[in-house]
Amino acid sequence: MQIHGFNKTTLLDYPKHLAATIFLGNCNYRCPFCHNSSLVLSPDSEPTIPEQDVLSILEKRKNILEGVCITGGEPTIHNDLPDFIEQIKSIGLKVKLDTNGTNYSMLEYLIKHHSIDYVAMDIKSSKEHYDRATGISNPQLSSVSSSVNLLLENLIDYEFRTTVVKELVCEKDIISIGQWISGARAYYLQAYKDSPDIIGSNLHGYTLPELKDFVTLLTPYITNVGIRGID
Ligand code: SF4
């Protein structure tokens, strides 16, 4: 497993858990708002941390930590992810997986084998605008939709989330997303913030009142909608 980042302690990445975060490189999307462009576009030029070093730190900290968040990049494009997760689970830590949902088969495998405890899946935009929001012409929507349906089965604790960028997600998209993931256990609108490491350019976020209006639009479809990243 090529690990490109390791945060030993965070309260932000795994809801209600004191966790460590592991960053894996590479991704099959090119979302213009992506804040980890170096991990996505040029992972081989990023420093790597040996897997054994990470596992031995987790072993030493297992009585302090409650879980591990695995993020990227897109973790599920790595075929050795299930084996890596098994090693973390054998330490006794819970695992939260961040994913764009394109690898339905691996997500299903991990859920059905009880290898993960929480999933945060991105919904990039409405189905109609998925290509624009992911920066690629074929965003594997059928696999993404299968992953959505799998999570809606409530076999595992999960959330959906969307980084809401003005140029990529409009009011109509928000309603379409609400209809798509209707009945979801939890959905978060993440405010977009500019950063020097994003893939695209000239992107803008919504204001807090605008995001609150989106929450109102989503209420007929999802009861638990939150806003993150803006006060
Ligand atoms: S934001 Fe998009 S490009 Fe960046 S890691 Fe996530 S899915 Fe990949």
XYZ file of C-alpha atoms and ligand atoms in Angstrom:
239
model
C 0.000 0.000 0.000
C 1.453 3.361 -1.023
C 0.742 5.728 1.848
C 1.383 9.392 1.149
C 0.150 10.983 4.333
C -0.514 10.033 7.937
C -2.191 12.188 10.539
C -1.719 10.506 13.912
C -4.706 12.149 15.603
C -7.815 13.958 14.397
C -11.272 14.690 15.713
C -12.462 15.919 12.313
C -12.224 12.997 9.901
C -14.246 10.260 11.672
C -17.526 11.488 13.199
C -17.601 11.134 17.008
C -14.288 9.254 17.035
C -10.716 10.100 17.937
C -8.978 8.787 14.848
C -5.848 8.683 12.747
C -6.081 9.474 9.033
C -4.244 7.679 6.244
C -3.936 9.333 2.821
C -3.534 7.110 -0.251
C -2.504 8.397 -3.658
C -4.149 8.257 -7.106
C -7.742 8.805 -8.132
C -9.917 7.998 -11.148
C -11.663 11.399 -10.936
C -10.360 14.901 -11.553
C -12.831 16.972 -9.556
C -11.982 20.634 -10.196
C -12.467 21.449 -6.484
C -10.177 18.651 -5.261
C -7.936 19.935 -2.480
C -5.464 17.063 -2.820
C -4.361 17.644 -6.403
C -0.787 16.522 -5.792
C -2.053 13.174 -4.437
C -4.296 12.805 -7.500
C -2.148 14.179 -10.329
C 1.397 13.316 -9.267
C 1.333 10.818 -6.394
C 4.692 9.338 -7.378
C 6.404 12.644 -6.667
C 4.932 12.727 -3.152
C 6.852 11.260 -0.215
C 5.691 7.816 0.891
C 5.431 6.342 4.360
C 6.122 2.598 4.688
C 2.992 0.605 5.523
C 4.748 -1.168 8.385
C 5.667 2.176 9.999
C 2.019 3.247 9.934
C 0.794 -0.087 11.301
C 3.330 -0.075 14.124
C 2.345 3.483 15.132
C -1.318 2.435 15.112
C -0.439 -0.575 17.271
C 1.331 1.690 19.782
C -1.607 4.129 19.853
C -4.430 1.604 19.844
C -5.449 2.452 23.404
C -5.731 6.165 22.583
C -7.363 5.934 19.167
C -10.853 4.662 18.392
C -10.541 4.399 14.656
C -8.757 5.098 11.406
C -10.018 7.116 8.472
C -8.732 5.958 5.083
C -8.928 8.667 2.484
C -7.176 9.832 -0.653
C -7.086 10.138 -3.506
C -9.573 7.336 -4.002
C -8.728 4.408 -1.697
C -10.810 1.790 -3.544
C -8.716 1.877 -6.701
C -6.027 -0.038 -4.776
C -6.565 -3.792 -4.997
C -4.616 -4.369 -1.784
C -6.957 -2.107 0.240
C -8.966 -5.006 1.766
C -5.768 -6.689 3.038
C -4.524 -3.409 4.464
C -7.826 -2.797 6.222
C -7.747 -6.305 7.697
C -4.402 -5.478 9.290
C -5.864 -2.328 10.853
C -8.910 -4.226 12.078
C -6.671 -6.875 13.644
C -5.144 -4.103 15.771
C -8.638 -3.512 17.121
C -9.442 -0.179 15.498
C -12.576 0.807 13.649
C -12.226 1.858 10.012
C -13.974 4.683 8.206
C -13.651 4.702 4.415
C -13.904 7.844 2.286
C -14.881 6.973 -1.282
C -16.276 8.358 -4.501
C -18.284 5.145 -4.936
C -16.845 4.113 -8.293
C -15.629 0.712 -7.086
C -18.976 -0.828 -6.164
C -17.584 -4.381 -5.996
C -14.926 -3.487 -3.468
C -17.351 -1.432 -1.377
C -19.784 -4.339 -1.324
C -16.997 -6.753 -0.382
C -15.788 -4.551 2.472
C -19.300 -4.021 3.844
C -20.399 -7.651 3.559
C -17.176 -8.870 5.205
C -17.609 -6.352 8.066
C -14.206 -4.912 7.220
C -15.320 -1.283 7.581
C -17.459 0.493 10.146
C -18.415 3.749 8.455
C -18.520 5.024 4.875
C -18.460 8.647 3.723
C -19.418 8.655 0.053
C -19.205 11.695 -2.196
C -22.140 12.695 -4.359
C -20.414 15.023 -6.768
C -23.531 16.577 -8.326
C -26.781 15.535 -9.972
C -26.420 12.562 -12.329
C -26.875 14.991 -15.210
C -23.833 17.033 -14.206
C -21.608 14.264 -12.841
C -19.106 14.551 -15.674
C -18.644 18.278 -15.107
C -18.230 17.856 -11.355
C -15.748 14.980 -11.664
C -13.705 16.469 -14.491
C -13.965 13.343 -16.661
C -16.295 12.328 -19.481
C -17.226 8.884 -18.123
C -17.653 9.097 -14.350
C -18.894 5.466 -14.036
C -22.347 6.549 -12.940
C -23.807 3.067 -12.933
C -21.242 1.906 -10.382
C -21.752 5.089 -8.356
C -25.526 4.506 -8.390
C -25.035 0.900 -7.262
C -22.905 2.151 -4.364
C -25.624 4.662 -3.429
C -28.235 1.894 -3.435
C -25.978 -0.352 -1.369
C -25.547 2.295 1.335
C -29.269 3.047 1.320
C -29.777 -0.577 2.409
C -28.441 0.524 5.824
C -26.081 -2.422 6.259
C -23.504 -0.027 7.718
C -23.373 3.465 9.218
C -22.705 5.993 6.472
C -23.089 9.500 5.170
C -23.313 11.072 1.736
C -21.661 14.433 1.174
C -21.296 17.022 -1.536
C -18.764 19.808 -1.826
C -21.023 22.557 -3.070
C -19.295 24.657 -5.709
C -21.283 27.359 -7.513
C -19.926 26.462 -10.929
C -20.687 22.720 -10.489
C -23.805 22.351 -8.338
C -26.874 24.561 -8.749
C -30.246 24.614 -6.991
C -31.703 22.200 -9.544
C -28.822 19.792 -8.936
C -29.480 19.900 -5.188
C -33.119 18.877 -5.715
C -32.031 16.083 -8.085
C -29.526 14.835 -5.537
C -32.232 14.876 -2.835
C -34.482 12.756 -5.047
C -31.595 10.415 -5.900
C -30.501 9.695 -2.318
C -33.971 10.112 -0.790
C -34.206 8.473 2.634
C -30.452 8.671 3.256
C -29.365 8.350 6.856
C -27.219 11.503 6.722
C -26.209 14.016 4.063
C -23.737 16.882 4.414
C -23.279 19.947 2.271
C -19.623 20.879 2.456
C -18.795 24.521 1.851
C -16.157 25.048 -0.827
C -13.044 26.923 0.238
C -10.362 28.073 -2.168
C -6.919 26.514 -1.812
C -3.627 26.682 -3.734
C -3.651 22.902 -4.282
C -6.973 22.529 -6.127
C -7.175 20.907 -9.582
C -9.365 23.564 -11.232
C -9.499 27.335 -11.033
C -11.961 30.184 -10.647
C -14.329 28.260 -8.412
C -16.618 29.828 -5.840
C -18.488 28.628 -2.783
C -21.971 29.454 -1.567
C -22.688 31.625 1.466
C -24.122 30.142 4.648
C -27.644 31.532 3.952
C -27.513 30.000 0.462
C -26.485 26.630 1.914
C -29.301 26.864 4.466
C -31.731 27.399 1.581
C -30.400 24.181 0.039
C -31.051 22.345 3.317
C -34.677 23.515 3.129
C -34.924 22.239 -0.457
C -33.623 18.841 0.677
C -36.002 18.458 3.631
C -38.740 16.613 1.674
C -36.200 13.907 0.795
C -33.733 13.652 3.689
C -34.374 14.527 7.326
C -30.778 14.616 8.520
C -28.971 17.244 6.409
C -25.999 19.164 7.806
C -23.646 21.911 6.663
C -19.886 21.645 7.136
C -16.952 23.953 6.662
C -18.594 27.343 7.149
C -19.783 29.315 10.213
S -12.107 15.163 -4.693
Fe -12.367 14.056 -6.647
S -10.316 14.046 -7.612
Fe -10.047 14.580 -5.427
S -9.648 12.647 -4.404
Fe -11.857 12.997 -4.241
S -12.744 11.954 -6.015
Fe -10.547 12.163 -6.410
